[in-house]
Amino acid sequence: MTSPDDLLTTPEDQPRAHLLKLVGAIEPWDDLERTHLESATQWIAGGAPIYRVRKPDVPAMHLVSYFVVLDDTRGQLLLVAHRKAGLWLPAGGHVEPGEDPWASVVRECREELGIEAVASPITGEHPLFLTVTRTRGQRTHTDVSLWYLLNADAHTITSYDQGEFNAIRWLTDEQVLAEPAELLDPHMHRFTRKLQHTRTRKRRG
């Protein structure tokens, strides 16, 4: 993969350089993620607009921060029933112009779930996974999504943004993988397998 340092060097390029370092630090789970990482790297480095400036599809490709909330004690992940997408997804939202993707996680976590974002010790304030996905429905566009991992006790989430979500569910890894793929974000199964692998590797030291 192209080194971020080889692509952007001037001071005004620093936000893009930061994004490139975030993307470059993600270890690809499989060939599809490797392809997505390379595509995202070239997109960011190429100078194209990367932040959404008008809903839902301007520009046609833009940056998203997902966050998967993990209750480590119960071994469960939080998924939300997204009204517009019609799918069970992680929570999250679009990165605002000039906003750091982690700052987006902090903001969206407070807005959508009413809690403070606490980074998982597994990943810290860095994304674990990246996807490039064409959305469904009218006015389709492409989301370049950074997937972050948060820690929270399930009982601390007592409300959620009902304008965005129909419902929320806590599921174990096995329950997520047993869900029909067509009901979930198209990469949810892959993320869950990568998370299982990452947690196992961390436990083994």
PDB file of C-alpha atoms in Angstrom:
ATOM      1  CA  MET A   1       0.000   0.000   0.000  1.00  0.00           C
ATOM      2  CA  THR A   2       1.231   3.535  -0.731  1.00  0.00           C
ATOM      3  CA  SER A   3       2.832   5.235   2.263  1.00  0.00           C
ATOM      4  CA  PRO A   4       0.889   8.269   3.517  1.00  0.00           C
ATOM      5  CA  ASP A   5       4.128  10.192   3.883  1.00  0.00           C
ATOM      6  CA  ASP A   6       4.786   9.786   0.166  1.00  0.00           C
ATOM      7  CA  LEU A   7       1.460  11.340  -0.784  1.00  0.00           C
ATOM      8  CA  LEU A   8       0.855  14.490   1.261  1.00  0.00           C
ATOM      9  CA  THR A   9       3.569  16.702   2.661  1.00  0.00           C
ATOM     10  CA  THR A  10       2.437  20.358   2.710  1.00  0.00           C
ATOM     11  CA  PRO A  11       0.946  21.926   5.890  1.00  0.00           C
ATOM     12  CA  GLU A  12      -2.493  22.429   4.328  1.00  0.00           C
ATOM     13  CA  ASP A  13      -2.616  18.696   3.658  1.00  0.00           C
ATOM     14  CA  GLN A  14      -2.408  17.786   7.352  1.00  0.00           C
ATOM     15  CA  PRO A  15      -6.075  16.705   7.787  1.00  0.00           C
ATOM     16  CA  ARG A  16      -5.724  14.379   4.808  1.00  0.00           C
ATOM     17  CA  ALA A  17      -2.354  13.179   6.060  1.00  0.00           C
ATOM     18  CA  HIS A  18      -3.964  12.328   9.398  1.00  0.00           C
ATOM     19  CA  LEU A  19      -6.702  10.371   7.653  1.00  0.00           C
ATOM     20  CA  LEU A  20      -4.123   8.542   5.585  1.00  0.00           C
ATOM     21  CA  LYS A  21      -2.243   7.528   8.711  1.00  0.00           C
ATOM     22  CA  LEU A  22      -5.462   6.249  10.294  1.00  0.00           C
ATOM     23  CA  VAL A  23      -6.247   4.219   7.195  1.00  0.00           C
ATOM     24  CA  GLY A  24      -2.670   3.033   6.770  1.00  0.00           C
ATOM     25  CA  ALA A  25      -2.584   1.686  10.328  1.00  0.00           C
ATOM     26  CA  ILE A  26      -5.548  -0.645   9.773  1.00  0.00           C
ATOM     27  CA  GLU A  27      -4.458  -4.238   9.272  1.00  0.00           C
ATOM     28  CA  PRO A  28      -6.629  -5.711   6.510  1.00  0.00           C
ATOM     29  CA  TRP A  29      -8.804  -8.621   7.564  1.00  0.00           C
ATOM     30  CA  ASP A  30      -9.242 -10.092   4.091  1.00  0.00           C
ATOM     31  CA  ASP A  31      -8.761  -9.329   0.412  1.00  0.00           C
ATOM     32  CA  LEU A  32     -11.903  -7.185   0.312  1.00  0.00           C
ATOM     33  CA  GLU A  33     -10.704  -4.962   3.127  1.00  0.00           C
ATOM     34  CA  ARG A  34      -7.294  -4.743   1.474  1.00  0.00           C
ATOM     35  CA  THR A  35      -9.018  -3.515  -1.683  1.00  0.00           C
ATOM     36  CA  HIS A  36     -11.135  -1.042   0.287  1.00  0.00           C
ATOM     37  CA  LEU A  37      -8.090   0.302   2.121  1.00  0.00           C
ATOM     38  CA  GLU A  38      -6.229   0.860  -1.130  1.00  0.00           C
ATOM     39  CA  SER A  39      -9.280   2.550  -2.681  1.00  0.00           C
ATOM     40  CA  ALA A  40      -9.729   4.817   0.354  1.00  0.00           C
ATOM     41  CA  THR A  41      -6.050   5.721   0.380  1.00  0.00           C
ATOM     42  CA  GLN A  42      -6.097   6.801  -3.250  1.00  0.00           C
ATOM     43  CA  TRP A  43      -9.372   8.704  -2.755  1.00  0.00           C
ATOM     44  CA  ILE A  44      -8.068  10.675   0.233  1.00  0.00           C
ATOM     45  CA  ALA A  45      -4.671  11.367  -1.328  1.00  0.00           C
ATOM     46  CA  GLY A  46      -6.142  12.307  -4.690  1.00  0.00           C
ATOM     47  CA  GLY A  47      -7.630  15.561  -3.448  1.00  0.00           C
ATOM     48  CA  ALA A  48     -11.316  14.703  -3.924  1.00  0.00           C
ATOM     49  CA  PRO A  49     -13.806  16.211  -1.433  1.00  0.00           C
ATOM     50  CA  ILE A  50     -14.128  13.797   1.470  1.00  0.00           C
ATOM     51  CA  TYR A  51     -16.776  15.339   3.750  1.00  0.00           C
ATOM     52  CA  ARG A  52     -20.499  15.410   3.123  1.00  0.00           C
ATOM     53  CA  VAL A  53     -21.695  18.992   2.662  1.00  0.00           C
ATOM     54  CA  ARG A  54     -25.325  18.371   1.674  1.00  0.00           C
ATOM     55  CA  LYS A  55     -27.674  15.492   2.498  1.00  0.00           C
ATOM     56  CA  PRO A  56     -27.770  12.808   1.341  1.00  0.00           C
ATOM     57  CA  ASP A  57     -25.294  12.551  -1.496  1.00  0.00           C
ATOM     58  CA  VAL A  58     -23.042  15.585  -1.990  1.00  0.00           C
ATOM     59  CA  PRO A  59     -20.336  14.699  -2.699  1.00  0.00           C
ATOM     60  CA  ALA A  60     -21.234  11.247  -4.002  1.00  0.00           C
ATOM     61  CA  MET A  61     -18.454   9.640  -1.921  1.00  0.00           C
ATOM     62  CA  HIS A  62     -17.874  10.798   1.648  1.00  0.00           C
ATOM     63  CA  LEU A  63     -16.514   9.848   5.055  1.00  0.00           C
ATOM     64  CA  VAL A  64     -18.455   8.137   7.857  1.00  0.00           C
ATOM     65  CA  SER A  65     -17.509   7.132  11.409  1.00  0.00           C
ATOM     66  CA  TYR A  66     -19.220   3.994  12.685  1.00  0.00           C
ATOM     67  CA  PHE A  67     -18.870   2.911  16.300  1.00  0.00           C
ATOM     68  CA  VAL A  68     -19.612  -0.581  17.548  1.00  0.00           C
ATOM     69  CA  VAL A  69     -20.414  -0.562  21.261  1.00  0.00           C
ATOM     70  CA  LEU A  70     -19.176  -3.643  23.143  1.00  0.00           C
ATOM     71  CA  ASP A  71     -20.334  -4.714  26.595  1.00  0.00           C
ATOM     72  CA  ASP A  72     -17.259  -6.786  27.337  1.00  0.00           C
ATOM     73  CA  THR A  73     -18.697  -8.323  30.506  1.00  0.00           C
ATOM     74  CA  ARG A  74     -21.733  -9.677  28.699  1.00  0.00           C
ATOM     75  CA  GLY A  75     -19.892 -10.274  25.437  1.00  0.00           C
ATOM     76  CA  GLN A  76     -22.534  -8.382  23.460  1.00  0.00           C
ATOM     77  CA  LEU A  77     -22.483  -5.816  20.660  1.00  0.00           C
ATOM     78  CA  LEU A  78     -25.040  -3.049  20.153  1.00  0.00           C
ATOM     79  CA  LEU A  79     -26.838  -2.770  16.819  1.00  0.00           C
ATOM     80  CA  VAL A  80     -29.429  -0.169  15.874  1.00  0.00           C
ATOM     81  CA  ALA A  81     -32.362  -0.468  13.471  1.00  0.00           C
ATOM     82  CA  HIS A  82     -31.653   2.443  11.148  1.00  0.00           C
ATOM     83  CA  ARG A  83     -34.887   3.946   9.803  1.00  0.00           C
ATOM     84  CA  LYS A  84     -33.576   5.183   6.439  1.00  0.00           C
ATOM     85  CA  ALA A  85     -31.306   2.232   5.681  1.00  0.00           C
ATOM     86  CA  GLY A  86     -33.835  -0.376   6.787  1.00  0.00           C
ATOM     87  CA  LEU A  87     -30.977  -2.420   8.234  1.00  0.00           C
ATOM     88  CA  TRP A  88     -29.414  -3.293  11.565  1.00  0.00           C
ATOM     89  CA  LEU A  89     -26.189  -1.295  11.761  1.00  0.00           C
ATOM     90  CA  PRO A  90     -23.660   0.019  14.225  1.00  0.00           C
ATOM     91  CA  ALA A  91     -24.404   3.546  15.394  1.00  0.00           C
ATOM     92  CA  GLY A  92     -22.494   6.402  13.813  1.00  0.00           C
ATOM     93  CA  GLY A  93     -22.723   9.222  11.350  1.00  0.00           C
ATOM     94  CA  HIS A  94     -21.070  11.426   8.785  1.00  0.00           C
ATOM     95  CA  VAL A  95     -17.823  13.199   9.569  1.00  0.00           C
ATOM     96  CA  GLU A  96     -18.318  16.959   9.454  1.00  0.00           C
ATOM     97  CA  PRO A  97     -16.012  19.089   7.270  1.00  0.00           C
ATOM     98  CA  GLY A  98     -12.616  19.289   8.931  1.00  0.00           C
ATOM     99  CA  GLU A  99     -13.698  17.108  11.856  1.00  0.00           C
ATOM    100  CA  ASP A 100     -11.457  14.384  13.204  1.00  0.00           C
ATOM    101  CA  PRO A 101     -13.190  10.998  12.768  1.00  0.00           C
ATOM    102  CA  TRP A 102     -12.776  10.189  16.468  1.00  0.00           C
ATOM    103  CA  ALA A 103     -14.416  13.532  17.334  1.00  0.00           C
ATOM    104  CA  SER A 104     -17.317  12.419  15.139  1.00  0.00           C
ATOM    105  CA  VAL A 105     -17.610   9.259  17.240  1.00  0.00           C
ATOM    106  CA  VAL A 106     -17.684  11.296  20.454  1.00  0.00           C
ATOM    107  CA  ARG A 107     -20.315  13.660  19.073  1.00  0.00           C
ATOM    108  CA  GLU A 108     -22.539  10.998  17.510  1.00  0.00           C
ATOM    109  CA  CYS A 109     -22.339   8.729  20.554  1.00  0.00           C
ATOM    110  CA  ARG A 110     -23.649  11.524  22.752  1.00  0.00           C
ATOM    111  CA  GLU A 111     -26.354  12.501  20.247  1.00  0.00           C
ATOM    112  CA  GLU A 112     -27.556   9.018  19.314  1.00  0.00           C
ATOM    113  CA  LEU A 113     -27.092   7.013  22.516  1.00  0.00           C
ATOM    114  CA  GLY A 114     -26.820   9.648  25.239  1.00  0.00           C
ATOM    115  CA  ILE A 115     -23.492   8.401  26.616  1.00  0.00           C
ATOM    116  CA  GLU A 116     -19.876   9.493  26.505  1.00  0.00           C
ATOM    117  CA  ALA A 117     -17.698   7.579  24.084  1.00  0.00           C
ATOM    118  CA  VAL A 118     -15.158   5.359  25.840  1.00  0.00           C
ATOM    119  CA  ALA A 119     -12.622   3.832  23.493  1.00  0.00           C
ATOM    120  CA  SER A 120     -12.072   0.107  23.841  1.00  0.00           C
ATOM    121  CA  PRO A 121      -8.629  -0.833  25.182  1.00  0.00           C
ATOM    122  CA  ILE A 122      -8.466  -3.252  22.258  1.00  0.00           C
ATOM    123  CA  THR A 123      -8.205  -0.428  19.721  1.00  0.00           C
ATOM    124  CA  GLY A 124      -7.954   2.874  21.559  1.00  0.00           C
ATOM    125  CA  GLU A 125      -9.109   5.896  19.561  1.00  0.00           C
ATOM    126  CA  HIS A 126      -8.246   4.222  16.262  1.00  0.00           C
ATOM    127  CA  PRO A 127     -10.479   2.443  13.747  1.00  0.00           C
ATOM    128  CA  LEU A 128     -10.385  -1.344  13.603  1.00  0.00           C
ATOM    129  CA  PHE A 129     -12.014  -1.760  10.195  1.00  0.00           C
ATOM    130  CA  LEU A 130     -12.723   0.142   6.985  1.00  0.00           C
ATOM    131  CA  THR A 131     -15.408  -0.383   4.362  1.00  0.00           C
ATOM    132  CA  VAL A 132     -16.390   1.277   1.097  1.00  0.00           C
ATOM    133  CA  THR A 133     -20.112   0.732   0.545  1.00  0.00           C
ATOM    134  CA  ARG A 134     -22.718   1.823  -1.960  1.00  0.00           C
ATOM    135  CA  THR A 135     -25.902   2.781  -0.115  1.00  0.00           C
ATOM    136  CA  ARG A 136     -29.368   1.449  -0.935  1.00  0.00           C
ATOM    137  CA  GLY A 137     -32.538   3.231  -2.006  1.00  0.00           C
ATOM    138  CA  GLN A 138     -32.949   6.561  -3.751  1.00  0.00           C
ATOM    139  CA  ARG A 139     -30.046   8.965  -4.323  1.00  0.00           C
ATOM    140  CA  THR A 140     -27.474   6.301  -3.654  1.00  0.00           C
ATOM    141  CA  HIS A 141     -23.944   7.301  -2.778  1.00  0.00           C
ATOM    142  CA  THR A 142     -20.777   5.712  -1.423  1.00  0.00           C
ATOM    143  CA  ASP A 143     -19.850   5.710   2.270  1.00  0.00           C
ATOM    144  CA  VAL A 144     -16.206   5.300   3.222  1.00  0.00           C
ATOM    145  CA  SER A 145     -16.680   4.094   6.797  1.00  0.00           C
ATOM    146  CA  LEU A 146     -14.156   3.918   9.607  1.00  0.00           C
ATOM    147  CA  TRP A 147     -15.336   1.401  12.222  1.00  0.00           C
ATOM    148  CA  TYR A 148     -14.408   2.211  15.827  1.00  0.00           C
ATOM    149  CA  LEU A 149     -14.877   0.046  18.924  1.00  0.00           C
ATOM    150  CA  LEU A 150     -16.296   1.460  22.171  1.00  0.00           C
ATOM    151  CA  ASN A 151     -16.817  -0.023  25.613  1.00  0.00           C
ATOM    152  CA  ALA A 152     -20.034   0.475  27.588  1.00  0.00           C
ATOM    153  CA  ASP A 153     -22.170  -1.421  30.061  1.00  0.00           C
ATOM    154  CA  ALA A 154     -25.484  -2.260  28.428  1.00  0.00           C
ATOM    155  CA  HIS A 155     -27.490  -0.891  31.366  1.00  0.00           C
ATOM    156  CA  THR A 156     -26.014   2.607  30.862  1.00  0.00           C
ATOM    157  CA  ILE A 157     -27.794   2.990  27.506  1.00  0.00           C
ATOM    158  CA  THR A 158     -31.323   3.833  28.523  1.00  0.00           C
ATOM    159  CA  SER A 159     -32.414   5.872  25.496  1.00  0.00           C
ATOM    160  CA  TYR A 160     -31.560   6.413  21.862  1.00  0.00           C
ATOM    161  CA  ASP A 161     -32.334   8.794  19.001  1.00  0.00           C
ATOM    162  CA  GLN A 162     -35.764   7.616  17.907  1.00  0.00           C
ATOM    163  CA  GLY A 163     -35.644   9.899  14.891  1.00  0.00           C
ATOM    164  CA  GLU A 164     -32.753   7.837  13.546  1.00  0.00           C
ATOM    165  CA  PHE A 165     -33.508   4.379  14.933  1.00  0.00           C
ATOM    166  CA  ASN A 166     -36.565   2.177  15.328  1.00  0.00           C
ATOM    167  CA  ALA A 167     -34.981  -0.005  18.005  1.00  0.00           C
ATOM    168  CA  ILE A 168     -31.686  -1.212  19.459  1.00  0.00           C
ATOM    169  CA  ARG A 169     -30.494  -4.751  20.221  1.00  0.00           C
ATOM    170  CA  TRP A 170     -27.616  -6.312  22.136  1.00  0.00           C
ATOM    171  CA  LEU A 171     -26.275  -9.451  20.442  1.00  0.00           C
ATOM    172  CA  THR A 172     -23.394 -11.817  21.085  1.00  0.00           C
ATOM    173  CA  ASP A 173     -20.871 -12.416  18.306  1.00  0.00           C
ATOM    174  CA  GLU A 174     -22.562 -15.720  17.553  1.00  0.00           C
ATOM    175  CA  GLN A 175     -25.990 -14.090  17.368  1.00  0.00           C
ATOM    176  CA  VAL A 176     -24.714 -11.426  14.974  1.00  0.00           C
ATOM    177  CA  LEU A 177     -23.201 -14.089  12.736  1.00  0.00           C
ATOM    178  CA  ALA A 178     -26.458 -16.067  12.834  1.00  0.00           C
ATOM    179  CA  GLU A 179     -28.467 -13.078  11.581  1.00  0.00           C
ATOM    180  CA  PRO A 180     -29.313 -13.142   7.848  1.00  0.00           C
ATOM    181  CA  ALA A 181     -26.751 -11.004   6.048  1.00  0.00           C
ATOM    182  CA  GLU A 182     -29.465  -9.107   4.165  1.00  0.00           C
ATOM    183  CA  LEU A 183     -30.810  -7.670   7.450  1.00  0.00           C
ATOM    184  CA  LEU A 184     -27.461  -6.183   8.481  1.00  0.00           C
ATOM    185  CA  ASP A 185     -24.883  -3.771   7.193  1.00  0.00           C
ATOM    186  CA  PRO A 186     -23.340  -5.786   4.330  1.00  0.00           C
ATOM    187  CA  HIS A 187     -19.999  -5.920   6.156  1.00  0.00           C
ATOM    188  CA  MET A 188     -21.272  -6.655   9.676  1.00  0.00           C
ATOM    189  CA  HIS A 189     -20.417 -10.345   9.571  1.00  0.00           C
ATOM    190  CA  ARG A 190     -16.895  -9.576   8.370  1.00  0.00           C
ATOM    191  CA  PHE A 191     -16.405  -6.982  11.100  1.00  0.00           C
ATOM    192  CA  THR A 192     -17.610  -9.410  13.744  1.00  0.00           C
ATOM    193  CA  ARG A 193     -15.172 -12.088  12.609  1.00  0.00           C
ATOM    194  CA  LYS A 194     -12.325  -9.582  12.601  1.00  0.00           C
ATOM    195  CA  LEU A 195     -13.290  -8.460  16.110  1.00  0.00           C
ATOM    196  CA  GLN A 196     -13.379 -12.077  17.335  1.00  0.00           C
ATOM    197  CA  HIS A 197      -9.907 -12.630  15.915  1.00  0.00           C
ATOM    198  CA  THR A 198      -8.566  -9.372  17.378  1.00  0.00           C
ATOM    199  CA  ARG A 199      -9.966 -10.072  20.854  1.00  0.00           C
ATOM    200  CA  THR A 200      -8.536 -13.597  20.851  1.00  0.00           C
ATOM    201  CA  ARG A 201      -5.121 -12.320  19.798  1.00  0.00           C
ATOM    202  CA  LYS A 202      -5.163  -9.621  22.525  1.00  0.00           C
ATOM    203  CA  ARG A 203      -6.065 -12.157  25.214  1.00  0.00           C
ATOM    204  CA  ARG A 204      -3.169 -14.367  24.169  1.00  0.00           C
ATOM    205  CA  GLY A 205      -0.866 -11.396  24.480  1.00  0.00           C
TER     206      GLY A 205
END
